[in-house]
Short mmCIF file of C-alpha atoms in Angstrom, two decimals:
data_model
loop_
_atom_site.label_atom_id
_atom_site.label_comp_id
_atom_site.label_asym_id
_atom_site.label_seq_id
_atom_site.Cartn_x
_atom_site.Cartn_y
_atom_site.Cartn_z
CA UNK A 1 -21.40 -49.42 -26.80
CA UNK A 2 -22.59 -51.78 -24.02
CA UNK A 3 -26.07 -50.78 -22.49
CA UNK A 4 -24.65 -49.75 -18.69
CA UNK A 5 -22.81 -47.07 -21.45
CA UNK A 6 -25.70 -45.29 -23.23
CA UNK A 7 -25.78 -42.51 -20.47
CA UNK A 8 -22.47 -41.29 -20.55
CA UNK A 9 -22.18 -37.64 -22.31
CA UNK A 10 -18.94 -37.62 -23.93
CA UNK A 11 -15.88 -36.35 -22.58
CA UNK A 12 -15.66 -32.32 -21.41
CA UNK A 13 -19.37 -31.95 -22.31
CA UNK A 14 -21.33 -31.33 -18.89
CA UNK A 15 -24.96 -30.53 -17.94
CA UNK A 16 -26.10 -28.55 -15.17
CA UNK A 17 -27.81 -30.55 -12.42
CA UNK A 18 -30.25 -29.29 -9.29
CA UNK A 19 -29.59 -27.42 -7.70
CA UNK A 20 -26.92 -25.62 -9.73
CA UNK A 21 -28.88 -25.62 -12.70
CA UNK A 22 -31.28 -22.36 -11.09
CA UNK A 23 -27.87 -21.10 -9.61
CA UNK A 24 -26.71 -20.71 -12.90
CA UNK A 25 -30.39 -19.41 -13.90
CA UNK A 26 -30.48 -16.68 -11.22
CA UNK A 27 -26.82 -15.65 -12.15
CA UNK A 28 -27.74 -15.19 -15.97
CA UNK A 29 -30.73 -13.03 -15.03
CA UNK A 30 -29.00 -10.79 -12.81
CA UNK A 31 -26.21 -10.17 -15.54
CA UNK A 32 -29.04 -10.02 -18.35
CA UNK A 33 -30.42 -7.29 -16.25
CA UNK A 34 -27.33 -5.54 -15.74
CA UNK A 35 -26.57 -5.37 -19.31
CA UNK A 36 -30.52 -3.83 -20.10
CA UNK A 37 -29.59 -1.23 -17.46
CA UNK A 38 -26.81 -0.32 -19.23
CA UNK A 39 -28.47 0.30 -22.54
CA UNK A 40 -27.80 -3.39 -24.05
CA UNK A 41 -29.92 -5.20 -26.36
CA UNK A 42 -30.64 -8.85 -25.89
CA UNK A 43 -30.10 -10.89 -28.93
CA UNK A 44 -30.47 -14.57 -29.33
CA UNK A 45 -28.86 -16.05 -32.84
CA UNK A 46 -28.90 -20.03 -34.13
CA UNK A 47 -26.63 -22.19 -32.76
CA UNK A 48 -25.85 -23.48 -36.36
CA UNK A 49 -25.57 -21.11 -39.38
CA UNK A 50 -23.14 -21.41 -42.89
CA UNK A 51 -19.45 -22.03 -41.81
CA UNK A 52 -18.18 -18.96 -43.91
CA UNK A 53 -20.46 -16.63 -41.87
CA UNK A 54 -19.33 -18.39 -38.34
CA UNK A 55 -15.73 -17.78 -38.90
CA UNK A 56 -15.68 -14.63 -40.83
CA UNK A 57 -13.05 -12.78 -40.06
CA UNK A 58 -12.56 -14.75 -36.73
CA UNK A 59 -8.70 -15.89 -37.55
CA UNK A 60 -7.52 -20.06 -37.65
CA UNK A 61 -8.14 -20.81 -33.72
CA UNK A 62 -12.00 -20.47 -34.28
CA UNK A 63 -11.64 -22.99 -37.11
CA UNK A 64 -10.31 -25.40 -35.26
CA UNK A 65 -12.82 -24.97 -32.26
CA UNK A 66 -15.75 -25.64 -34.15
CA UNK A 67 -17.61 -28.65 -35.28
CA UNK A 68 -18.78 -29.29 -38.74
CA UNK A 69 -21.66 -31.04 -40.52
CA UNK A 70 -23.15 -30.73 -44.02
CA UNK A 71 -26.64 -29.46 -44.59
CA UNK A 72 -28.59 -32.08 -45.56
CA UNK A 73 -30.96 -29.42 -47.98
CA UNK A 74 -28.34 -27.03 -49.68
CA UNK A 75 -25.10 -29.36 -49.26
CA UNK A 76 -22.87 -26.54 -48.07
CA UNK A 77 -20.91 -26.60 -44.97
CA UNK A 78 -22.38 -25.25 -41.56
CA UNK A 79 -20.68 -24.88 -38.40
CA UNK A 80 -22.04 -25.52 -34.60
CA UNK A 81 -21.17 -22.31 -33.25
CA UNK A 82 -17.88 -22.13 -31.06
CA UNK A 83 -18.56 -18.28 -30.45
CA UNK A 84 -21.19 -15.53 -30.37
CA UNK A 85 -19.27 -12.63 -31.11
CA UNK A 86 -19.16 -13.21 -34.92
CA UNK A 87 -22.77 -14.06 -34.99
CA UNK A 88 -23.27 -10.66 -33.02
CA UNK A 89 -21.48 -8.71 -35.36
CA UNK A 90 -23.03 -10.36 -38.30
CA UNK A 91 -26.69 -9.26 -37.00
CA UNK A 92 -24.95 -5.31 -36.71
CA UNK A 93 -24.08 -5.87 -39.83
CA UNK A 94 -26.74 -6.97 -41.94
CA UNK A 95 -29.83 -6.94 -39.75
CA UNK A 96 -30.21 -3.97 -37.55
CA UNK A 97 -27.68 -1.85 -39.88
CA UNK A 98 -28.00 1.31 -37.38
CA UNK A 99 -25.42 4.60 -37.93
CA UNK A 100 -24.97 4.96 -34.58
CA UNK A 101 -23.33 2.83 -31.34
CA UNK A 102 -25.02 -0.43 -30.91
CA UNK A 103 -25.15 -2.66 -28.05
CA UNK A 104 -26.10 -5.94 -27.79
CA UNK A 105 -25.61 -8.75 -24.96
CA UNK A 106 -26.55 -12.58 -25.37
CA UNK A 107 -26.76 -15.45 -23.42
CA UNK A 108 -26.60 -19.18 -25.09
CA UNK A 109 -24.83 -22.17 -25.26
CA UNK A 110 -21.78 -22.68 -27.61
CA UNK A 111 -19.86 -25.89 -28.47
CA UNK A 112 -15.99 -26.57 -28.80
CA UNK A 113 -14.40 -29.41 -30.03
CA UNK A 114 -11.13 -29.11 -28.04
CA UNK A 115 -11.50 -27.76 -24.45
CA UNK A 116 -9.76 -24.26 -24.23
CA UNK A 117 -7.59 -25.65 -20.98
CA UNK A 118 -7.83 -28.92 -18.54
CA UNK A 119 -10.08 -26.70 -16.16
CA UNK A 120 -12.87 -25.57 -19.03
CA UNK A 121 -15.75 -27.87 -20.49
CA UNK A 122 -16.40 -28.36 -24.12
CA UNK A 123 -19.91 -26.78 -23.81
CA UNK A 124 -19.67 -23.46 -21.66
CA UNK A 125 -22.69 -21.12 -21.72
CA UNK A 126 -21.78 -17.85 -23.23
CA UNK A 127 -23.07 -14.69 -21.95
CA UNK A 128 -21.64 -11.49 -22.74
CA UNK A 129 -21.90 -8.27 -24.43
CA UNK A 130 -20.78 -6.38 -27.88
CA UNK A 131 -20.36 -2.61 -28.79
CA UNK A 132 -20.09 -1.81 -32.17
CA UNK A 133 -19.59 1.49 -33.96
CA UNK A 134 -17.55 3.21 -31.72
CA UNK A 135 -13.65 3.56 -31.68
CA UNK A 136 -13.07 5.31 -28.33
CA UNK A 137 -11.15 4.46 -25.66
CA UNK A 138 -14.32 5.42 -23.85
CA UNK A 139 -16.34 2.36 -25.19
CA UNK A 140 -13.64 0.21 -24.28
CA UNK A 141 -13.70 1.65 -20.89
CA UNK A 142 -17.39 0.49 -20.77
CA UNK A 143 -16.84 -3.15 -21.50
CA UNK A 144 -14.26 -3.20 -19.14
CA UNK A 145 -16.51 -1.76 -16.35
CA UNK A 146 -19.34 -4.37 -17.28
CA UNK A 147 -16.85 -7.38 -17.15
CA UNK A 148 -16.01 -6.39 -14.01
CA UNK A 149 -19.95 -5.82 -12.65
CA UNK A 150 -20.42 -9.20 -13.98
CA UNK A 151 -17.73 -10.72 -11.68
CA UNK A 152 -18.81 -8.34 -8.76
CA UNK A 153 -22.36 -9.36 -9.31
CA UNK A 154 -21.14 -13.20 -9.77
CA UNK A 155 -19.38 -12.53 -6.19
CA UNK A 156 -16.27 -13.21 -7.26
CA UNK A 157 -14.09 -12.87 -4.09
CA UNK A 158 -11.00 -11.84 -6.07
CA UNK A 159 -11.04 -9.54 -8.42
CA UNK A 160 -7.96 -8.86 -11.23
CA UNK A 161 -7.96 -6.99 -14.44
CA UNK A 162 -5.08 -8.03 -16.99
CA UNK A 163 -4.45 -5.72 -19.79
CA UNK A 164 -2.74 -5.92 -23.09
CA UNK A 165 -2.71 -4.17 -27.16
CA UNK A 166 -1.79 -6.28 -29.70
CA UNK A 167 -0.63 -2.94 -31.36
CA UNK A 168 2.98 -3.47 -29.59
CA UNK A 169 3.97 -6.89 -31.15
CA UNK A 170 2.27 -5.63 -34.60
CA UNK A 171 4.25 -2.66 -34.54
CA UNK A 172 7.26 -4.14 -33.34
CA UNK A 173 7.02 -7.26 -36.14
CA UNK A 174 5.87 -4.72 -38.77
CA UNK A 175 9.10 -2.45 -37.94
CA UNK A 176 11.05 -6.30 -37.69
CA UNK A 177 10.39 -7.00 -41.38
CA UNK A 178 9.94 -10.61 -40.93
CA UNK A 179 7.73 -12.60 -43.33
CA UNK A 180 7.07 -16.08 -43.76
CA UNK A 181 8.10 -18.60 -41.43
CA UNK A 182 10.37 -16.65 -39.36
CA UNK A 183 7.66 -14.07 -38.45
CA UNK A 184 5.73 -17.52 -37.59
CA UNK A 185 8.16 -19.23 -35.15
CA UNK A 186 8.71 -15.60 -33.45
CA UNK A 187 4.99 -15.57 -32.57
CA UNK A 188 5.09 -18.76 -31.71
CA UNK A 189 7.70 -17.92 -29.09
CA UNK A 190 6.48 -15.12 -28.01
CA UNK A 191 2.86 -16.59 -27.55
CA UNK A 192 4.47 -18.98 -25.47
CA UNK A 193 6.61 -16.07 -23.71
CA UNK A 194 9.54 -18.45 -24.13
CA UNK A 195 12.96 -16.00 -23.76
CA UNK A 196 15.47 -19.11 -24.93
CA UNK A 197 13.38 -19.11 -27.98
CA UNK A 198 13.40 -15.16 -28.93
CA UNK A 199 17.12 -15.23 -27.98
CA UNK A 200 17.75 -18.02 -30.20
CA UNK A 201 15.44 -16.76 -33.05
CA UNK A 202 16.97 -12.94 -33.06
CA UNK A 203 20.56 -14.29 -32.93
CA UNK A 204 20.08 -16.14 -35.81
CA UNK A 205 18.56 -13.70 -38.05
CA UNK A 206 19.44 -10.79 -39.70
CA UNK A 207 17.62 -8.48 -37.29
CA UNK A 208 18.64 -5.08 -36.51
CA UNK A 209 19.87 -4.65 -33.02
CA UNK A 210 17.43 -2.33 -31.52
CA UNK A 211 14.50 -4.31 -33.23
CA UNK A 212 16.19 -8.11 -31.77
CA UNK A 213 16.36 -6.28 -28.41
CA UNK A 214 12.68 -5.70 -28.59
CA UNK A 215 11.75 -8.60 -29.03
CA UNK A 216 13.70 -10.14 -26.83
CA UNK A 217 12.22 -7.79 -24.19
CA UNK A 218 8.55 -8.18 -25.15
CA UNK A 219 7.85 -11.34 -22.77
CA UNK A 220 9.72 -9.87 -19.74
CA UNK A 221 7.50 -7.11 -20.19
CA UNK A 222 4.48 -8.35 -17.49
CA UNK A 223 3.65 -6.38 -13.98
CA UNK A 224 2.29 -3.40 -12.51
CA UNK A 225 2.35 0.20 -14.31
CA UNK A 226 6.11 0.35 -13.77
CA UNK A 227 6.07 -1.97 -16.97
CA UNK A 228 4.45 0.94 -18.67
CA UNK A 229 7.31 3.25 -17.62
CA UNK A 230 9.71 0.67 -18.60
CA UNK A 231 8.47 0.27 -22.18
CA UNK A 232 7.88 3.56 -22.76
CA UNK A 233 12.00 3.68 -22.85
CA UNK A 234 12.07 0.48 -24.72
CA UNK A 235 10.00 1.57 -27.52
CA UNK A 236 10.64 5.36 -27.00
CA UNK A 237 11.74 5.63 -30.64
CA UNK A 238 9.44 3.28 -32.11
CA UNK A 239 6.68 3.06 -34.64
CA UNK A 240 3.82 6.41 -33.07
CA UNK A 241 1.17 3.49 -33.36
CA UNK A 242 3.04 1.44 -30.44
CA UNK A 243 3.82 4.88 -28.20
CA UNK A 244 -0.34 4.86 -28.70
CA UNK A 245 -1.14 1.69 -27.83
CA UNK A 246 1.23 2.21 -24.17
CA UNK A 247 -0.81 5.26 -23.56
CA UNK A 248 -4.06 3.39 -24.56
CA UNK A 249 -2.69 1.15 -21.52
CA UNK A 250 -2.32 3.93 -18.73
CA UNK A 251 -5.37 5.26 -19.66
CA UNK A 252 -7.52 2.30 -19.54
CA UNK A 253 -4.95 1.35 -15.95
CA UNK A 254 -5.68 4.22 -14.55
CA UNK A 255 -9.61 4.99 -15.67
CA UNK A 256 -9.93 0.75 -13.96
CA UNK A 257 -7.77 2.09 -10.70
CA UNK A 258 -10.32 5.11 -10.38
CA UNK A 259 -13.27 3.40 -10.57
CA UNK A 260 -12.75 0.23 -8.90
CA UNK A 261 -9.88 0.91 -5.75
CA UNK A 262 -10.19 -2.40 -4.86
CA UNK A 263 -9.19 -4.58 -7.20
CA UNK A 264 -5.74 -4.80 -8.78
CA UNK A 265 -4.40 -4.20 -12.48
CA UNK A 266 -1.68 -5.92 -14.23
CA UNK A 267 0.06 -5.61 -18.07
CA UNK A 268 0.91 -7.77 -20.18
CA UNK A 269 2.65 -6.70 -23.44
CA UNK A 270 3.12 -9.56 -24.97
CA UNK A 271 -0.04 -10.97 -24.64
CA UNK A 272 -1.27 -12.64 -28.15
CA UNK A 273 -4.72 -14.13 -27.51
CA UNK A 274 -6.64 -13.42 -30.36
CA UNK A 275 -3.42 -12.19 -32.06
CA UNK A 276 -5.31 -12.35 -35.64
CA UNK A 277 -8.63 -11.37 -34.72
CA UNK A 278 -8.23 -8.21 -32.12
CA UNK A 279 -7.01 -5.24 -33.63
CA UNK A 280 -6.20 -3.01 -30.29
CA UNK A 281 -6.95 -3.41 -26.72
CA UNK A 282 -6.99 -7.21 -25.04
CA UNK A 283 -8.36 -7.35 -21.86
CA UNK A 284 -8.66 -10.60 -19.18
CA UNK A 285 -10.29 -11.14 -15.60
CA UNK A 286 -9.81 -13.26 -12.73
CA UNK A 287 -12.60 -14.18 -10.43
CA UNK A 288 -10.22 -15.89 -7.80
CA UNK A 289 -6.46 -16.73 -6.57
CA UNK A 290 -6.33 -19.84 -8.59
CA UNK A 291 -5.05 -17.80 -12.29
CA UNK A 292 -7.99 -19.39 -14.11
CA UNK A 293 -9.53 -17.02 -16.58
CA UNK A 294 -13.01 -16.01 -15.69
CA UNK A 295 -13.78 -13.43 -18.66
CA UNK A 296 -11.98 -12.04 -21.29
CA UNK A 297 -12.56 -9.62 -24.44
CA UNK A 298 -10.82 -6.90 -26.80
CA UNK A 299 -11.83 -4.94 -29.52
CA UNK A 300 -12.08 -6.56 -32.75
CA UNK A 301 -12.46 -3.62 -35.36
CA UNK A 302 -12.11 -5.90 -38.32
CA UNK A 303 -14.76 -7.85 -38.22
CA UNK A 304 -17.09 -5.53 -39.64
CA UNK A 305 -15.18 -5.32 -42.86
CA UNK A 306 -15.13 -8.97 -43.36
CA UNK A 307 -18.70 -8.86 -43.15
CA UNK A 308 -18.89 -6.02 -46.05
CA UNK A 309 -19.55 -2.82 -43.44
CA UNK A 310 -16.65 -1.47 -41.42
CA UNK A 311 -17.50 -1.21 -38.05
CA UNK A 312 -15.17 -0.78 -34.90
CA UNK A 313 -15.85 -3.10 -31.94
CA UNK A 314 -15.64 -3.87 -28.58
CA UNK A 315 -16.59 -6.61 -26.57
CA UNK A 316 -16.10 -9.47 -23.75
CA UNK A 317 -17.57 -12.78 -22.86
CA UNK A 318 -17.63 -15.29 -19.76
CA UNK A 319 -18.72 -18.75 -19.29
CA UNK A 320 -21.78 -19.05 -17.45
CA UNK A 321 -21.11 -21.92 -15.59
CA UNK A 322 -17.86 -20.71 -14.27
CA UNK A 323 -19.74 -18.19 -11.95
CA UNK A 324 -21.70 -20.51 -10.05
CA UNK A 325 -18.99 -21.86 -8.00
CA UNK A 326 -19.06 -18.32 -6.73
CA UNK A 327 -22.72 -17.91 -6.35
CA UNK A 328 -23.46 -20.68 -3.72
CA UNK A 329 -25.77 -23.27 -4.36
CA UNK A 330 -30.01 -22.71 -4.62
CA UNK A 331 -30.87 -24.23 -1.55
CA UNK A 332 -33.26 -27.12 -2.40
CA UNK A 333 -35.08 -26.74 1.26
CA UNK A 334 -37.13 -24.25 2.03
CA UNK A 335 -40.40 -25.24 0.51
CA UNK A 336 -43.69 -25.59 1.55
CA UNK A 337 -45.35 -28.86 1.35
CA UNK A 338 -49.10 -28.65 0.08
CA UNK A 339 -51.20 -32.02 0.31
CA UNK A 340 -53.20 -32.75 -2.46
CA UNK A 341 -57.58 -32.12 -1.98
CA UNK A 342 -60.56 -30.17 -3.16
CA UNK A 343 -60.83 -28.19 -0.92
CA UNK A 344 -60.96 -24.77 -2.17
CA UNK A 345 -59.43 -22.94 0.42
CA UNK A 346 -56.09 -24.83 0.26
CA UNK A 347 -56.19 -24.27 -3.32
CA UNK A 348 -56.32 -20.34 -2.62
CA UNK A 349 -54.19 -20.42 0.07
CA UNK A 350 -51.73 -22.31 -1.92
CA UNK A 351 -52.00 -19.60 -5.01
CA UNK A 352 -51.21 -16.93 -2.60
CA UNK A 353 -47.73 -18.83 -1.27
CA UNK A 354 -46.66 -19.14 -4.63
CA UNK A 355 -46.58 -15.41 -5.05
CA UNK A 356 -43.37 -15.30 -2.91
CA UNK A 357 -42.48 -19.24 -2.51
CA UNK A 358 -41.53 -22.27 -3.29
CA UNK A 359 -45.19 -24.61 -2.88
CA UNK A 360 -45.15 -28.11 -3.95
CA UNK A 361 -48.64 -29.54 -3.83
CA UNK A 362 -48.21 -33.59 -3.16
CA UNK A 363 -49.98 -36.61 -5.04
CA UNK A 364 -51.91 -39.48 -3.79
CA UNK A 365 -49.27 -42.46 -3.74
CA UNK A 366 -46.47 -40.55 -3.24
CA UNK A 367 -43.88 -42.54 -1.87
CA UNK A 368 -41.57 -39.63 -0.55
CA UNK A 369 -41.78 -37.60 2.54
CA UNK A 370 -41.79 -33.78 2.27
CA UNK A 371 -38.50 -33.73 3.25
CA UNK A 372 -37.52 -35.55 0.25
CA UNK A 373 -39.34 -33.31 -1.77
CA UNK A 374 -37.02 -30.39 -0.07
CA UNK A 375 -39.72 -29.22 2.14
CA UNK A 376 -39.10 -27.93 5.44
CA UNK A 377 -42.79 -26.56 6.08
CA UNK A 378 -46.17 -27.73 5.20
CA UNK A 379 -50.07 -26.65 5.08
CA UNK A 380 -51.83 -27.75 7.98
CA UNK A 381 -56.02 -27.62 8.69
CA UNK A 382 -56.54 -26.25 12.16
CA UNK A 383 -59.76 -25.54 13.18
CA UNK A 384 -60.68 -24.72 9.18
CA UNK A 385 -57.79 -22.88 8.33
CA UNK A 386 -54.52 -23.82 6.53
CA UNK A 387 -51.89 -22.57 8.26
CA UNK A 388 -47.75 -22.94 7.77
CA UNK A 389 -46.22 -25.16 10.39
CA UNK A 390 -43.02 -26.76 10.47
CA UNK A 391 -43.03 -30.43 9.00
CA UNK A 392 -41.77 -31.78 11.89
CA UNK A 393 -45.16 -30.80 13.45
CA UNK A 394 -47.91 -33.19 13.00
#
């Protein structure tokens, strides 16, 4: 690599610069203190640990996402973490090992080796929160409400709530009978929501008719809660475990409605992110007009067992640095310029600022102004006293 090169990071992995950097700060301490107020535990794992413990029970796309090396003292594989939530569950599993609910929230930086989309980074900061050991609709209810105060306190300026259950395409495949790679080029269609391809698919297998119909209707099935209505005919005589995954839907629908008037709730029932990893409700948020995911989660219930203690679970996750186009920028004026002497009383004068602003205290040789240094005030003797005057003041 030539010289001029050294300083380039590679591609899709970004660092935060001044002053977005303490925009991003601010943002994760708000949310951090959200998630306390709300009974959640902070928890702060390694962002390397053995690969089979990173992408336990976490499905093939996880995999794929994360980076591998070799530990150089035991020689077995270890993984650079692509996602918290399977480090989160690993600590309910095996370290705190409580009876009761458990929440924990985290805030840290992962690392993918793909980007998930043209608009997202390689290295997003993950913040986010985790309930385990609780299988109510209630606790989903509660993660849903907290993605939602995370956007609100991210001031998001549009706010939409997209819900799925991966229950309805299980049930629906399960009642299918499909194995092998037939069941895997229907998901593949129906991932992409591609109708030609269902058509095509269910006409050329030996699918019952009610069964190829459902399917075929599964990617038309997006909108308001007249999609609920119009699936509950669809599936009417169906498998009881999709019937309880649509009324999963209009509770959650309506419970979001109720609490929050003013944003707006959409379903999706063919929705398959996380198709091998979440186990019931799927759940995604938009921050703006633009359709770019802000935060997304589910419940995951298997994870638990993978880890060798059953536990449901319930969670979402955002990246950090997606909020602080929302946030507006720290302003880097508005300090107070402090020259640099022994005298005492600027010293105290200068502790006392600092209490409640920004003070930066100059050196001799300094070749910048205050202004460059973002000041817009400084300390001025008159008659004995430091006093705050404008800069432009001499």
């Amino acid at each position: 690599m030539a010289n001029r090169n050294r300083w380039l990071l590679p591609d899709g992995v970004e660092e935060l610069l001044p002053p977005k950097a303490w925009s991003a700060e601010m943002i994760r301490r708000r949310l951090l203190d959200l998630y306390r107020s709300w009974g959640y535990e902070l928890v702060m794992p390694p962002m390397i640990e053995y690969l089979e413990s990173l992408l336990t029970g976490t499905g093939n796309d996880l995999d794929l996402q994360t980076f591998k090396v070799t530990d150089q003292i035991s020689g077995r594989m270890m993984g650079v973490r692509a996602d918290i939530t399977p480090q989160a569950a690993r600590i309910d599993s095996h370290c705190l090992r409580r009876k009761g609910t458990t929440r924990l929230c985290y805030s840290d930086s992962i690392l993918h080796t793909r980007p998930e989309n043209q608009q997202k980074g390689r290295s997003p900061i993950q913040i986010g929160c985790e309930l385990f050991g609780n299988d109510s609709i209630e606790s989903d209810i509660e993660i849903i409400r907290l993605m939602i105060e995370t956007m609100y306190l991210s001031n998001a300026p549009f706010i939409h709530v997209d819900l799925s259950h991966v229950g309805i395409v299980k049930g629906v495949l399960a009642a299918s009978g499909v194995t092998g790679e037939l069941r895997r080029s229907l998901l593949d269609a129906l991932t992409r929501k591609s109708v030609p391809d269902v058509e095509m698919i269910t006409q050329s297998s030996d699918l019952a008719s009610d069964i190829a119909d459902q399917l075929r209707l599964l990617p038309l099935l997006i909108g308001d809660e007249a999609v609920l209505e119009k699936a509950a005919g669809v599936f009417g005589h169906s498998d009881p475990s999709i019937l309880a995954a649509l009324a999963q839907l209009d509770v959650m629908g309506k419970a979001i409605c109720q609490l929050y008037p003013s944003i707006s709730v959409s379903f999706d029932l063919c929705e398959l992110r996380g198709y091998h990893y979440h186990t019931g409700l799927v759940f995604t948020g938009y921050g703006d007009a633009s359709g770019s995911v802000l935060a997304k989660g589910g419940r995951y219930n298997s994870i638990g067992e993978e880890f060798g203690r059953a536990r449901p679970a319930t969670g979402f996750s955002v990246d950090l640095k997606s909020l602080v186009k929302f946030s507006g920028q720290s302003s880097f004026s508005g300090r107070i310029y402090a020259p640099q002497t022994d005298d005492e009383a600027l010293n105290r004068e200068v502790a006392r600022l600092r209490k409640e602003h920004i003070v930066v205290q100059g050196f001799d040789g300094d070749s910048g102004t205050p202004q460059d240094m973002g000041c817009d005030r400084q300390l001025v003797n008159i008659d004995g006293k430091w006093q705050v005057k404008p800069v432009s003041e001499q």
